[in-house]
PDB file of C-alpha atoms in Angstrom:
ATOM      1  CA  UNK A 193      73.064 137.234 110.498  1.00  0.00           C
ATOM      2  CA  UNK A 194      75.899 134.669 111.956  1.00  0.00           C
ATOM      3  CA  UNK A 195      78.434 137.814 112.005  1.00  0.00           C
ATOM      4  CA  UNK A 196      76.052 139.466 114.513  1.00  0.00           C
ATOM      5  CA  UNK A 197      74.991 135.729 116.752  1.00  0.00           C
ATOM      6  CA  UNK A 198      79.213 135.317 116.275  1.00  0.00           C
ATOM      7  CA  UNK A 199      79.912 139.152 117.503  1.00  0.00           C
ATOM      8  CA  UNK A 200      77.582 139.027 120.732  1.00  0.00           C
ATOM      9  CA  UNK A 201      79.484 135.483 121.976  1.00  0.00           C
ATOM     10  CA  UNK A 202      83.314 137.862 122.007  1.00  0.00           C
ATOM     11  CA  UNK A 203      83.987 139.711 124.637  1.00  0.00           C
ATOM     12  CA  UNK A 204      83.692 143.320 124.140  1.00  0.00           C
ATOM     13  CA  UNK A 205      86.541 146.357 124.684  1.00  0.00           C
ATOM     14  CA  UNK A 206      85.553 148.189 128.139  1.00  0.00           C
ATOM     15  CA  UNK A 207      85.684 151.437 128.907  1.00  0.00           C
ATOM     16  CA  UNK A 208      88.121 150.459 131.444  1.00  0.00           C
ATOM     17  CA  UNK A 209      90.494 148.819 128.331  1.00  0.00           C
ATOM     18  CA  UNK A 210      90.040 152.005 126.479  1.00  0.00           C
ATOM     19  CA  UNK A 211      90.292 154.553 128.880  1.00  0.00           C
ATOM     20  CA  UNK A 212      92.428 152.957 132.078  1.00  0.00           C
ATOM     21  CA  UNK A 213      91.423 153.626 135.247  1.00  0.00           C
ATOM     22  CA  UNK A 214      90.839 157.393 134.612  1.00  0.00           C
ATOM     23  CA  UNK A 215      86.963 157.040 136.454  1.00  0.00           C
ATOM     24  CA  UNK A 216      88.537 154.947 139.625  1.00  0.00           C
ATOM     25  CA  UNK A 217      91.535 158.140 140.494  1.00  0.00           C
ATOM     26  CA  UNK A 218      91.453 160.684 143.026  1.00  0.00           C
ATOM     27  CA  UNK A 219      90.730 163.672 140.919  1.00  0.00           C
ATOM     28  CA  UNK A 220      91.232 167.305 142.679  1.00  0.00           C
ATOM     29  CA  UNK A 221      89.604 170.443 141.211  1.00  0.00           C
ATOM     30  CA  UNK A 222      93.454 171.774 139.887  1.00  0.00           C
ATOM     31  CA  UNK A 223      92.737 168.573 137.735  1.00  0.00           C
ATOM     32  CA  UNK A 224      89.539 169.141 136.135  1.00  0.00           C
ATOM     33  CA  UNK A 225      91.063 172.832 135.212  1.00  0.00           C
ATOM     34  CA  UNK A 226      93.978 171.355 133.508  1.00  0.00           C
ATOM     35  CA  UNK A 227      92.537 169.447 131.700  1.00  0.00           C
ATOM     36  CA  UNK A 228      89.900 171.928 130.528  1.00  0.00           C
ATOM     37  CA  UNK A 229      93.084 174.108 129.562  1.00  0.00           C
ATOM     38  CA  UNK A 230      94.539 171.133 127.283  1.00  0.00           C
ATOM     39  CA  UNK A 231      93.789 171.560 122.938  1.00  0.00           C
ATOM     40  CA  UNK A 232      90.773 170.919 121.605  1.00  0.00           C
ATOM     41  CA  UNK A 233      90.330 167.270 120.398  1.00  0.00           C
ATOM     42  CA  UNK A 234      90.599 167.144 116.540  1.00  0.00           C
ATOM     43  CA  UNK A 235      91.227 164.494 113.748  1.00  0.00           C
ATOM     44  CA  UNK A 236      91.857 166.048 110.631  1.00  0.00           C
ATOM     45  CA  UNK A 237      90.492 164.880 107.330  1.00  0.00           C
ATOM     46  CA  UNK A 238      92.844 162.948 105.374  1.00  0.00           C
ATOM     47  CA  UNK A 239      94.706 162.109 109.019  1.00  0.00           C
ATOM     48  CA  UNK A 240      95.725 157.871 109.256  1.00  0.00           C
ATOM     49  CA  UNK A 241      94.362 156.677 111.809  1.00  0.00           C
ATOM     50  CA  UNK A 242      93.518 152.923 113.517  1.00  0.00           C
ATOM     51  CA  UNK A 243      90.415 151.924 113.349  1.00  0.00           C
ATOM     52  CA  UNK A 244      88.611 149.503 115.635  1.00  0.00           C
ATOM     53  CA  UNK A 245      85.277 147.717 116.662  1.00  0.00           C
ATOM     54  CA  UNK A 246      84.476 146.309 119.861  1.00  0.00           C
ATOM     55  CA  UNK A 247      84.098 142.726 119.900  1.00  0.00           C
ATOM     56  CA  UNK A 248      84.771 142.251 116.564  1.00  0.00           C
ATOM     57  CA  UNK A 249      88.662 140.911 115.003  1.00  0.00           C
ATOM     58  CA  UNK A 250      88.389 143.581 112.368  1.00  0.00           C
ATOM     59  CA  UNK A 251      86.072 146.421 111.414  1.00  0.00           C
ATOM     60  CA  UNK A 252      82.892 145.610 109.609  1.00  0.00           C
ATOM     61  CA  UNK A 253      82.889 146.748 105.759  1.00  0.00           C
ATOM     62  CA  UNK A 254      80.324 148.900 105.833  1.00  0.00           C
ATOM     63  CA  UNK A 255      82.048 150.886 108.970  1.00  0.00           C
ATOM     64  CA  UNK A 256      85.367 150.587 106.704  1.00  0.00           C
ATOM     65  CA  UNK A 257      84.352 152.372 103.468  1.00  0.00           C
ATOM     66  CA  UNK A 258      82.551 155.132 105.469  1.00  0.00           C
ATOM     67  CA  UNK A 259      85.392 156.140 107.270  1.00  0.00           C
ATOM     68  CA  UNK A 260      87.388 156.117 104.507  1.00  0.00           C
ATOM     69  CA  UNK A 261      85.679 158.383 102.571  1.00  0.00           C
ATOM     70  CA  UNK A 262      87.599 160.662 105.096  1.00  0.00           C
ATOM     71  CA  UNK A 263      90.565 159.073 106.667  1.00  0.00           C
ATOM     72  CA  UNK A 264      93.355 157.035 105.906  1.00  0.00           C
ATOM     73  CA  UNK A 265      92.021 153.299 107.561  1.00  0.00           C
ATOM     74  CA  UNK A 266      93.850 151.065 109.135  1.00  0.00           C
ATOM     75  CA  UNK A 267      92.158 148.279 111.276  1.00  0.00           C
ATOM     76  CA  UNK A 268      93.305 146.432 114.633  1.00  0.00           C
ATOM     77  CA  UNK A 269      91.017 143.883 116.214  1.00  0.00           C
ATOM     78  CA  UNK A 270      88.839 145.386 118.704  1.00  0.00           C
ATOM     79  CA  UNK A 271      88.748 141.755 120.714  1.00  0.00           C
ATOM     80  CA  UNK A 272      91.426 141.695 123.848  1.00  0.00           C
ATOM     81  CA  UNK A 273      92.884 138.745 124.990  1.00  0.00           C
ATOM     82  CA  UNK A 274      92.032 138.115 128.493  1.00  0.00           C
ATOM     83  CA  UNK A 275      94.898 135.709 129.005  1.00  0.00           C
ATOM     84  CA  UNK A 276      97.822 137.712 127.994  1.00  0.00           C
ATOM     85  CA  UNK A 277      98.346 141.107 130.264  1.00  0.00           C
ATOM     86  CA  UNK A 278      99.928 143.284 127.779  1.00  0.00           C
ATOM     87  CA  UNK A 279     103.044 144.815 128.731  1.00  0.00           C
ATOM     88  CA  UNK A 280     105.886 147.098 126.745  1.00  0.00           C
ATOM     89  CA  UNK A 281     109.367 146.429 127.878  1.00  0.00           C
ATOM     90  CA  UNK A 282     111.949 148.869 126.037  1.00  0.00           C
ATOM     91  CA  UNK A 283     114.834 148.085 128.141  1.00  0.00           C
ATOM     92  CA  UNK A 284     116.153 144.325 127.985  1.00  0.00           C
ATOM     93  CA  UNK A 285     117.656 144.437 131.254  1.00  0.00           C
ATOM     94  CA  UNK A 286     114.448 145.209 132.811  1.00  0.00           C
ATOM     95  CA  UNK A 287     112.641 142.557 134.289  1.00  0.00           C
ATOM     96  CA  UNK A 288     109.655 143.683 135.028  1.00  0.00           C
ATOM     97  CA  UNK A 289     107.673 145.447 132.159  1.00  0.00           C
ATOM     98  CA  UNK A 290     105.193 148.188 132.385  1.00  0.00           C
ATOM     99  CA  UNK A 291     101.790 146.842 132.308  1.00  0.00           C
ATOM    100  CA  UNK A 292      99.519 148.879 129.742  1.00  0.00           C
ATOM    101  CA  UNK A 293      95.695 149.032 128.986  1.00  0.00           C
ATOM    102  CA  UNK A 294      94.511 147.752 125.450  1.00  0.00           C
ATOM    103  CA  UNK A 295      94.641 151.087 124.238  1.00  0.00           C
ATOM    104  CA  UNK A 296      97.795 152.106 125.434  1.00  0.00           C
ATOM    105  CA  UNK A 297      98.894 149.478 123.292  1.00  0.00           C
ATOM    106  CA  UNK A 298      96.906 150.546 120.526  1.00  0.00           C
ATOM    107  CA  UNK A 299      98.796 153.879 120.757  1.00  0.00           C
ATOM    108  CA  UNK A 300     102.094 152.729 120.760  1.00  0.00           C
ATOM    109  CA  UNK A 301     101.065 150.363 117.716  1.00  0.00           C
ATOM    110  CA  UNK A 302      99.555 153.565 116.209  1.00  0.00           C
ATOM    111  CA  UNK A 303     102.576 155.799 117.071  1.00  0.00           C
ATOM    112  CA  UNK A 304     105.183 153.176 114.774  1.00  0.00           C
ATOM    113  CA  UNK A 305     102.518 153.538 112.129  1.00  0.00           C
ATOM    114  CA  UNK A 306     102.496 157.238 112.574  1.00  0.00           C
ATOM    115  CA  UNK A 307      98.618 157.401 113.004  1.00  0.00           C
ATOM    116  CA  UNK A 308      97.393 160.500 114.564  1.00  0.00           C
ATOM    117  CA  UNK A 309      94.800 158.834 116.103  1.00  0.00           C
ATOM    118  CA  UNK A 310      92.684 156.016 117.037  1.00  0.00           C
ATOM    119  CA  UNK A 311      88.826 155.673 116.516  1.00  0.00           C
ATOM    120  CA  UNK A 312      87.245 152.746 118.531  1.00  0.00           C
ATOM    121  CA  UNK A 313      82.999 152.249 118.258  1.00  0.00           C
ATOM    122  CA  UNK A 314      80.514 150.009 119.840  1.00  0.00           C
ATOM    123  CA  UNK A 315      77.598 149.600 117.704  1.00  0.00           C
ATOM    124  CA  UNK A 316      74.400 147.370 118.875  1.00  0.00           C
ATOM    125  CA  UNK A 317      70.777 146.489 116.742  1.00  0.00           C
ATOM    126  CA  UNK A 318      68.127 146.872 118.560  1.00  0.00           C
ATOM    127  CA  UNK A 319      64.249 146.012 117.972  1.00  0.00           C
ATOM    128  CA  UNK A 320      61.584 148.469 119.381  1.00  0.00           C
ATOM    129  CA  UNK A 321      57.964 147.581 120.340  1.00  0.00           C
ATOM    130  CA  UNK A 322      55.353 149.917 121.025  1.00  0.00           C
ATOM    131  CA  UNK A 323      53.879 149.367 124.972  1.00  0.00           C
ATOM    132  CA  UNK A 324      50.084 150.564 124.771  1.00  0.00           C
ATOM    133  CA  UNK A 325      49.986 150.648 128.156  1.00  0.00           C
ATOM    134  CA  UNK A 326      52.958 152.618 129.320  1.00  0.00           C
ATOM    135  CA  UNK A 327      52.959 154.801 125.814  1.00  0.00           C
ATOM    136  CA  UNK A 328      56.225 154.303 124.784  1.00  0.00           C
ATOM    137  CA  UNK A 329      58.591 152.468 122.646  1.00  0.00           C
ATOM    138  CA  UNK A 330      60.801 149.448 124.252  1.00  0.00           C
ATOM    139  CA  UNK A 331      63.791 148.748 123.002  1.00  0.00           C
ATOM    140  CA  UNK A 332      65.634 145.362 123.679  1.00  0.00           C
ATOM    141  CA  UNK A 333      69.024 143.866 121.716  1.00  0.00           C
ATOM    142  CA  UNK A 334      68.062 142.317 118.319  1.00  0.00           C
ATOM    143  CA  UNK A 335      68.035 138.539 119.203  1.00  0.00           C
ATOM    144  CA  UNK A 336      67.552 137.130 115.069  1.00  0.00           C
ATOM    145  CA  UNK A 337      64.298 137.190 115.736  1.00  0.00           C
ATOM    146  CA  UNK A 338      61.504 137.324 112.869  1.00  0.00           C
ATOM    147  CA  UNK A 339      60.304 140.893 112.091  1.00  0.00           C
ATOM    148  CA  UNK A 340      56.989 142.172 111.995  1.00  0.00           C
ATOM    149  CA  UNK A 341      56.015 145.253 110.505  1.00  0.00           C
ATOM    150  CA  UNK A 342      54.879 146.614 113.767  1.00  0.00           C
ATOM    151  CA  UNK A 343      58.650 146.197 114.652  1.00  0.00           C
ATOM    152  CA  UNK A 344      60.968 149.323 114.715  1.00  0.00           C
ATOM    153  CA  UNK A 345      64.773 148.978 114.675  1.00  0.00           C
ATOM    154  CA  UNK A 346      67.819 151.303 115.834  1.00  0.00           C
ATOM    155  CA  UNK A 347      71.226 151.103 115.784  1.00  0.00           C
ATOM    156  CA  UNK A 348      73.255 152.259 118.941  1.00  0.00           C
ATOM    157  CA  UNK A 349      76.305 153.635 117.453  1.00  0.00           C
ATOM    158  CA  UNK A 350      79.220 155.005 120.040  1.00  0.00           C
ATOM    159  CA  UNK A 351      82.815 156.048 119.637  1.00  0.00           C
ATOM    160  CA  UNK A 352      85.702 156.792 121.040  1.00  0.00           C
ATOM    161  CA  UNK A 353      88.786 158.570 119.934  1.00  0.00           C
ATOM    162  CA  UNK A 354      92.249 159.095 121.560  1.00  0.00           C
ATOM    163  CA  UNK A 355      95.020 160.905 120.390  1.00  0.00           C
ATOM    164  CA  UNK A 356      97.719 158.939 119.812  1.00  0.00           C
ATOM    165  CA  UNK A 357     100.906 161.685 120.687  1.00  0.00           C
ATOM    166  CA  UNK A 358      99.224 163.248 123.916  1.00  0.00           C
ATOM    167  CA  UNK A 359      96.611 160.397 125.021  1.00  0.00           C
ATOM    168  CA  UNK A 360      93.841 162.950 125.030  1.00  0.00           C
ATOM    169  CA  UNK A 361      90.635 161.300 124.560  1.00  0.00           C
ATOM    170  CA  UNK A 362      86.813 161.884 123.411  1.00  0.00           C
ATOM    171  CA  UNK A 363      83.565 160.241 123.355  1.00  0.00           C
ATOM    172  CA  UNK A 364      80.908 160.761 120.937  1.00  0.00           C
ATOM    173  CA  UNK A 365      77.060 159.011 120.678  1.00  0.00           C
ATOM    174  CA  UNK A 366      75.442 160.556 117.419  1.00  0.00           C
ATOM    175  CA  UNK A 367      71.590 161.105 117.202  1.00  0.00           C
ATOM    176  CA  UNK A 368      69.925 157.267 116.900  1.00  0.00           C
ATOM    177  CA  UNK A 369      68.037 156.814 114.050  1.00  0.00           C
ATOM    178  CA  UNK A 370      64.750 154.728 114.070  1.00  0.00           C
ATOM    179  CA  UNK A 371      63.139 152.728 111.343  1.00  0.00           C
ATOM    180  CA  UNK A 372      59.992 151.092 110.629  1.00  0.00           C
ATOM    181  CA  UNK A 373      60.382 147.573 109.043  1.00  0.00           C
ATOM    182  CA  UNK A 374      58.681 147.012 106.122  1.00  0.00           C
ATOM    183  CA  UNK A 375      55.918 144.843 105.572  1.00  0.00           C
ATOM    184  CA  UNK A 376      57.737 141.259 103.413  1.00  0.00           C
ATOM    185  CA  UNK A 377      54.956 141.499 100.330  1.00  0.00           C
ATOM    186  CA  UNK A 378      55.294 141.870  96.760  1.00  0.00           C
ATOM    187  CA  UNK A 379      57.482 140.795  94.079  1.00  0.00           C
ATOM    188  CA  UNK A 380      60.298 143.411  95.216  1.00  0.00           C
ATOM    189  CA  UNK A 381      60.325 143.809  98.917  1.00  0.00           C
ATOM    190  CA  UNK A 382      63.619 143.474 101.114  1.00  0.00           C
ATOM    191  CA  UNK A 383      64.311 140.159 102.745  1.00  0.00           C
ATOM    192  CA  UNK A 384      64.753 140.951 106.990  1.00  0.00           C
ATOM    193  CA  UNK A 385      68.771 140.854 106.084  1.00  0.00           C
ATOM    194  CA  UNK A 386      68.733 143.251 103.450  1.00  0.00           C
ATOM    195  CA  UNK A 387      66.749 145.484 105.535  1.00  0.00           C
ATOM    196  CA  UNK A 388      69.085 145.336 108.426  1.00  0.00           C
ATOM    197  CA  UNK A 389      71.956 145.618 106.371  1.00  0.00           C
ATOM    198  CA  UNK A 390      70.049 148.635 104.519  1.00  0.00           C
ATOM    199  CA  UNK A 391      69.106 150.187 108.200  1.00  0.00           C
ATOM    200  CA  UNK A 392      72.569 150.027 109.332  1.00  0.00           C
ATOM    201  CA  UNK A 393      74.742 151.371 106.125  1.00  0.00           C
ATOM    202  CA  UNK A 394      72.168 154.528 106.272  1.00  0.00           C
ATOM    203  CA  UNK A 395      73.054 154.652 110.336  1.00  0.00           C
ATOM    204  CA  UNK A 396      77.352 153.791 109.655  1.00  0.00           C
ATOM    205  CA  UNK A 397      76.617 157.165 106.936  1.00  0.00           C
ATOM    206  CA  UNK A 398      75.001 159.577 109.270  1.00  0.00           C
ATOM    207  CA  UNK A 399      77.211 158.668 112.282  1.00  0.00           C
ATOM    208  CA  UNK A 400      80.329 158.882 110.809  1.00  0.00           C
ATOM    209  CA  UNK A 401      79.571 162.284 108.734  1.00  0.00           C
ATOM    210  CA  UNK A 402      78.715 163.875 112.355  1.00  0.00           C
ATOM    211  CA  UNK A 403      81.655 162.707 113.950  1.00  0.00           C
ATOM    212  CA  UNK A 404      83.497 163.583 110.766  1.00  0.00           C
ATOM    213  CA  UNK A 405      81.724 167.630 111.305  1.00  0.00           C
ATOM    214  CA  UNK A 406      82.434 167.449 114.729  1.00  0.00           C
ATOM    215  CA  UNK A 407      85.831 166.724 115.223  1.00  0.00           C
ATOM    216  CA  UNK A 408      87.722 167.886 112.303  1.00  0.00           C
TER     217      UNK A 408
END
């Protein structure tokens, strides 16, 4: 699992990269109605669009062929590079440029690509034990640790998607699916890779056909 020990040590998109400082402005109540009057968010099938992961200088695989069993893929690295403030100048004779977020970049990448929008997702393993004494499960971030069978597993899967022409944005967490780990005996049981890998190609498939059902 090096991709995941590798993943963990990058630093990670924030909401603040993706979204600006939308959650820090003075927002009056004539705001919140306008914006409830704007178009419904939508990505249709077939659209191109950019995808990205958090942390991470390209998509993973998995996350790759999923999507693109229903949009036209194109990947940007999901890693931003705290020593270079990124900035659009149009005019030369400017000299001072416009500083932008990371994904107001993204959208002016995705807007000379003519990509109608851009999908970004955090994703995070997690290992689940069960607490006799408090009756529940507790989760913690998946550390390489050896698996037991008494060990459950989840992937957190979120994403984000922005419209590239009007900058209209939308979040989406699907329904986290939980698996038991199987015990390592017999001649054909999973090594704890394959199982991971199996775990989170069945989690990639259900999140992306809900997003997929939701916002097309």
């Amino acid at each position: 699992m090096e991709s995941r020990i590798s993943k963990a040590a990058t630093v990670q998109l924030t909401d603040r990269d993706v979204f600006g400082s939308e959650a820090t402005l003075a927002v009056s109540e004539e705001d919140i109605q306008d914006a409830l009057e704007g178009e419904e968010f939508n990505v249709p099938l077939n659209a191109s669009v950019i995808l990205v992961q958090s942390g991470s200088r390209a998509p993973e695989m998995m996350m790759q062929q999923e999507m693109s069993k229903y949009y036209l893929i194109s990947s940007f690295s999901g890693i931003p590079d705290p020593q270079k403030s990124l900035s659009c100048n149009k005019n030369a004779d400017t000299a001072e440029s416009e500083n932008m977020n990371y994904m107001q970049a993204l959208r002016y990448i995705a807007a000379k690509g003519r990509q109608k929008a851009v999908i970004v997702y955090w994703d995070e393993l997690q290992t689940g034990k069960y607490d006799t004494v408090t009756k529940n499960t507790v989760w913690s971030g998946y550390q390489n640790e050896k698996l037991t069978d008494a060990t459950l597993l989840r992937y957190l899967v979120r994403f984000a998607l922005v419209d590239v022409a009007t900058g209209e944005w939308a979040t989406w967490s699907p329904v986290n699916y939980e698996y038991s780990v199987l015990s390592p005996t017999g001649p054909t049981s999973e090594t704890q890779e394959q199982q991971i890998a199996r775990l989170k190609q069945k989690t990639y498939a259900a999140a992306v056909k809900d997003l997929v059902s939701r916002y097309e």
